[in-house]
XYZ file of C-alpha atoms in Angstrom:
315
model
C 16.271 -67.899 59.753
C 12.957 -68.181 58.824
C 11.942 -68.458 55.316
C 9.490 -69.343 52.672
C 9.908 -71.133 49.526
C 8.578 -69.666 46.303
C 8.526 -70.181 42.707
C 11.756 -68.124 42.373
C 13.448 -69.927 45.241
C 13.817 -69.144 49.000
C 12.737 -65.614 50.588
C 13.764 -63.992 53.523
C 11.291 -63.359 55.928
C 13.425 -61.803 58.954
C 16.444 -60.058 59.243
C 18.656 -60.843 62.178
C 20.300 -57.441 63.828
C 23.588 -57.458 65.344
C 23.006 -54.086 67.085
C 26.010 -52.025 68.288
C 28.158 -54.843 70.236
C 28.044 -58.783 70.040
C 29.732 -59.075 73.394
C 26.994 -59.852 76.227
C 28.414 -58.034 78.962
C 28.718 -55.020 77.391
C 25.220 -54.779 76.483
C 23.847 -53.799 79.542
C 26.016 -50.751 79.129
C 24.979 -49.847 76.019
C 21.364 -50.316 77.081
C 21.570 -47.643 79.719
C 23.755 -45.121 77.618
C 21.157 -45.286 75.083
C 18.236 -44.966 77.386
C 19.438 -42.089 78.954
C 20.665 -40.468 75.719
C 16.818 -41.014 74.219
C 15.467 -39.316 77.504
C 17.885 -36.848 77.053
C 17.043 -36.177 73.496
C 13.087 -36.139 73.775
C 13.085 -34.062 76.808
C 15.793 -31.506 75.497
C 13.467 -31.247 72.274
C 10.198 -31.247 73.754
C 11.642 -28.558 75.849
C 12.546 -26.697 72.551
C 9.077 -26.965 71.214
C 7.015 -25.941 74.479
C 9.427 -22.600 74.715
C 8.550 -21.849 71.493
C 4.903 -22.532 71.857
C 4.552 -20.872 75.094
C 7.102 -17.961 74.502
C 5.829 -14.654 72.296
C 9.047 -13.506 71.646
C 9.645 -16.714 69.862
C 6.358 -16.782 67.862
C 8.510 -15.956 64.577
C 9.199 -18.006 61.338
C 12.702 -19.189 62.573
C 11.224 -20.854 65.629
C 8.342 -22.215 63.828
C 11.000 -24.119 61.955
C 13.062 -24.634 65.141
C 10.202 -26.157 66.629
C 9.193 -28.586 63.586
C 12.724 -29.485 63.613
C 12.427 -30.496 67.520
C 9.514 -32.722 66.211
C 11.543 -34.419 63.515
C 14.550 -35.067 65.848
C 12.108 -36.894 68.425
C 10.543 -39.343 65.477
C 14.352 -39.785 63.931
C 15.212 -41.284 67.313
C 12.213 -43.018 68.235
C 12.415 -44.872 64.790
C 15.472 -46.622 65.766
C 16.584 -46.178 69.310
C 13.406 -47.887 71.074
C 13.241 -51.022 69.113
C 16.991 -51.304 69.764
C 16.718 -51.437 73.548
C 13.859 -53.629 72.847
C 15.899 -56.114 71.266
C 18.562 -55.677 73.959
C 15.892 -56.338 76.821
C 14.396 -59.480 74.754
C 17.667 -60.624 73.758
C 15.990 -61.565 70.443
C 17.458 -59.813 67.374
C 15.250 -60.954 64.849
C 13.335 -58.417 62.630
C 10.234 -59.310 60.565
C 11.125 -58.137 56.612
C 8.094 -56.009 56.961
C 9.067 -54.475 60.036
C 12.552 -53.746 58.814
C 11.136 -52.118 55.538
C 8.692 -49.982 57.384
C 11.107 -48.627 59.432
C 13.599 -47.919 56.406
C 10.263 -46.039 55.023
C 10.076 -43.645 58.181
C 13.681 -43.276 58.658
C 14.038 -41.601 55.276
C 10.806 -39.870 55.391
C 12.080 -38.074 58.754
C 15.697 -37.400 57.430
C 14.207 -36.229 54.200
C 11.901 -33.564 55.849
C 15.168 -32.596 57.868
C 16.805 -31.937 54.338
C 14.384 -29.472 53.259
C 13.134 -28.160 56.713
C 17.454 -26.981 57.221
C 17.022 -25.271 53.553
C 13.803 -23.306 54.546
C 15.440 -22.038 57.667
C 18.349 -20.972 55.472
C 16.011 -19.456 53.210
C 14.505 -17.666 56.085
C 17.602 -16.296 57.302
C 18.515 -14.778 53.879
C 15.096 -12.855 53.810
C 15.505 -11.459 57.148
C 19.282 -10.429 57.007
C 18.891 -9.719 52.917
C 15.487 -8.419 52.323
C 14.372 -7.082 55.939
C 11.683 -4.748 54.402
C 9.939 -7.510 52.704
C 10.837 -9.958 55.124
C 7.028 -9.972 56.886
C 5.199 -10.408 53.591
C 7.610 -12.917 51.903
C 7.771 -15.261 55.088
C 4.082 -14.972 56.283
C 2.174 -17.878 57.908
C 0.773 -19.310 54.589
C 4.236 -19.193 53.081
C 5.951 -21.232 56.335
C 2.953 -23.776 56.520
C 3.623 -24.310 52.521
C 7.046 -24.606 52.692
C 6.738 -27.530 55.753
C 3.986 -29.324 53.769
C 6.053 -29.529 50.615
C 9.071 -30.786 52.603
C 6.747 -33.495 53.779
C 5.332 -34.318 50.475
C 8.635 -34.158 48.944
C 10.313 -36.503 51.926
C 7.126 -38.796 51.370
C 7.785 -39.247 47.522
C 11.810 -40.096 48.500
C 10.975 -42.397 50.989
C 8.132 -44.380 49.394
C 10.238 -44.744 46.193
C 13.537 -46.371 47.972
C 10.903 -48.307 50.269
C 8.955 -50.056 46.985
C 12.636 -50.364 45.137
C 14.003 -52.320 47.669
C 10.693 -54.785 48.211
C 11.715 -55.640 44.462
C 14.802 -57.227 45.324
C 15.273 -60.869 46.531
C 16.824 -61.828 49.898
C 17.359 -65.786 49.712
C 20.776 -65.976 51.668
C 22.294 -64.510 54.518
C 19.743 -62.417 56.396
C 22.512 -60.970 58.973
C 22.529 -56.787 59.027
C 25.881 -55.539 60.960
C 23.823 -52.549 62.282
C 21.596 -51.741 64.727
C 18.592 -50.307 62.068
C 17.656 -51.411 58.799
C 18.997 -48.957 55.916
C 19.800 -49.335 52.349
C 23.520 -49.831 52.339
C 23.240 -52.980 54.571
C 20.283 -54.479 52.697
C 21.857 -53.776 49.600
C 24.682 -56.363 50.904
C 22.412 -58.882 51.647
C 20.379 -58.972 48.447
C 21.023 -62.131 45.680
C 19.799 -60.068 42.891
C 21.590 -56.935 41.281
C 21.062 -53.798 43.056
C 23.074 -51.526 40.513
C 19.531 -49.660 39.435
C 18.678 -49.318 43.376
C 22.440 -47.885 44.061
C 21.583 -45.487 41.167
C 18.269 -44.334 42.280
C 19.603 -43.663 45.808
C 22.800 -41.530 44.408
C 20.216 -39.701 42.091
C 17.774 -39.093 44.601
C 20.153 -38.193 46.924
C 21.552 -35.523 44.472
C 17.909 -34.373 44.798
C 17.329 -34.453 48.576
C 20.784 -33.569 49.613
C 22.775 -31.805 46.639
C 20.070 -29.056 45.299
C 19.425 -28.267 49.227
C 23.046 -28.104 49.735
C 23.413 -25.507 46.759
C 20.485 -23.702 48.147
C 22.159 -23.265 51.698
C 25.359 -22.068 50.605
C 24.107 -19.623 48.085
C 21.865 -18.224 50.940
C 24.843 -18.054 53.330
C 27.282 -16.399 50.660
C 24.181 -13.684 50.399
C 23.955 -13.663 53.999
C 27.895 -13.304 54.948
C 28.039 -10.447 52.581
C 25.069 -8.349 54.112
C 26.437 -9.124 57.562
C 29.612 -7.972 56.867
C 28.354 -4.749 56.010
C 26.643 -4.057 59.164
C 28.687 -1.447 60.603
C 27.821 -1.978 64.298
C 29.978 -4.897 65.910
C 26.984 -5.948 68.361
C 24.500 -6.384 65.186
C 27.009 -8.429 63.264
C 27.729 -10.698 66.213
C 23.784 -11.133 66.810
C 23.329 -12.082 63.216
C 26.107 -14.381 63.304
C 24.832 -16.144 66.334
C 21.164 -16.905 64.910
C 23.074 -18.522 61.677
C 25.934 -19.817 63.203
C 23.541 -22.312 65.260
C 21.914 -23.311 62.086
C 25.054 -23.930 60.007
C 26.384 -25.947 62.918
C 23.161 -28.691 62.606
C 23.505 -28.258 58.629
C 27.436 -29.371 58.914
C 26.625 -32.225 61.437
C 23.225 -33.262 59.292
C 24.672 -33.285 56.124
C 28.281 -34.678 56.703
C 26.939 -37.350 58.152
C 24.617 -38.324 55.540
C 26.787 -37.663 52.601
C 29.070 -40.145 54.672
C 26.381 -42.899 54.738
C 24.879 -43.036 51.016
C 27.397 -41.673 48.933
C 29.696 -44.551 49.602
C 27.896 -46.471 46.687
C 29.739 -49.829 45.832
C 31.481 -50.234 49.134
C 30.492 -54.270 49.786
C 31.835 -54.735 53.359
C 29.715 -53.738 56.588
C 31.944 -52.040 59.024
C 31.825 -50.440 62.556
C 32.180 -47.428 60.565
C 28.641 -47.446 59.243
C 27.193 -48.155 62.911
C 29.194 -44.868 64.569
C 27.852 -42.655 61.354
C 24.429 -44.143 62.211
C 24.702 -43.214 65.771
C 25.729 -39.429 64.666
C 22.856 -39.673 62.565
C 20.152 -40.919 64.752
C 21.382 -40.753 68.510
C 24.203 -37.461 68.392
C 22.651 -35.130 65.957
C 19.113 -34.797 67.559
C 20.477 -34.913 71.039
C 22.919 -32.117 70.206
C 20.292 -29.773 68.465
C 18.135 -28.352 71.605
C 21.609 -27.532 73.097
C 23.235 -25.820 69.695
C 20.202 -23.524 69.652
C 19.994 -22.691 73.029
C 23.600 -22.109 74.185
C 23.849 -18.635 72.516
C 20.606 -17.815 72.400
C 19.245 -15.678 75.299
C 15.577 -15.784 74.033
C 15.204 -19.620 73.966
C 17.254 -19.838 77.561
C 14.627 -17.405 79.090
C 11.862 -19.294 77.467
C 13.435 -23.067 78.695
C 13.497 -21.198 82.172
C 10.040 -20.333 82.290
C 8.958 -23.350 80.638
C 10.665 -25.741 83.052
C 10.190 -23.640 86.395
C 6.371 -22.767 85.549
C 7.358 -19.171 85.824
C 5.584 -16.564 83.507
C 7.167 -13.550 82.200
C 6.087 -10.725 84.298
C 6.637 -7.993 81.629
């Protein structure tokens, strides 16, 4: 462990990330699995983005937000997995203090945008189904851009606050992180100064960043469900529920894993459960999103076929 002596004691200048497995013979298998998971996730999300860009049928607010979500998913997995793969190749498990905080900042930045973007998508479904006559004016291009820009600004404030707050903590003893990327709960456990204020900050901002969006999403879908049930045509109900069902599935995975990760304040012992939740957050969820949105959506499926085969719509 590298360290430097300062007036207030010894400060850690690098951390050791144990990764997913410590057994050497399992590491090649882990590398192959996560390498292909990364390629699949990036390829799947970029395909969705390309389909949204080239297909005129998908030039709607819902798919504008979906394209942004696809870019975020590529970003989220790129913040954590490539560095983990690099450490597996180099057999070097250390990460500098500054790089650790940088990774933490970008992870929370992108995850924060995800929170608000999923809320914007729920609001879009609410307007489309419950306020169809005013939908085009309430969800015009300017409103869409404002919603995305606001999402980035709020997420930036949250990520910067957490990064600055954790930089004030002292790390003077253990520097081993039982995880494959740097995150707040694991760093709290290593600090030799009080983390009570940091944990309160995490809880408070977590309520704002996750609690408020969840309330808005649930409220939107209560109204949506009531409106859909009033549709007399079974085909109409099926179409409305199919677009909403994809979004609700993504919301459930994203918020379910997020709440489990960050709302367990006071938990001192790091465990393999944290790694499992981390895999769900950073790998499984971004990898499933393209599949979830294309599985029951003929417009997306047709656009993806045209993108992958290079054929244009003859209509």
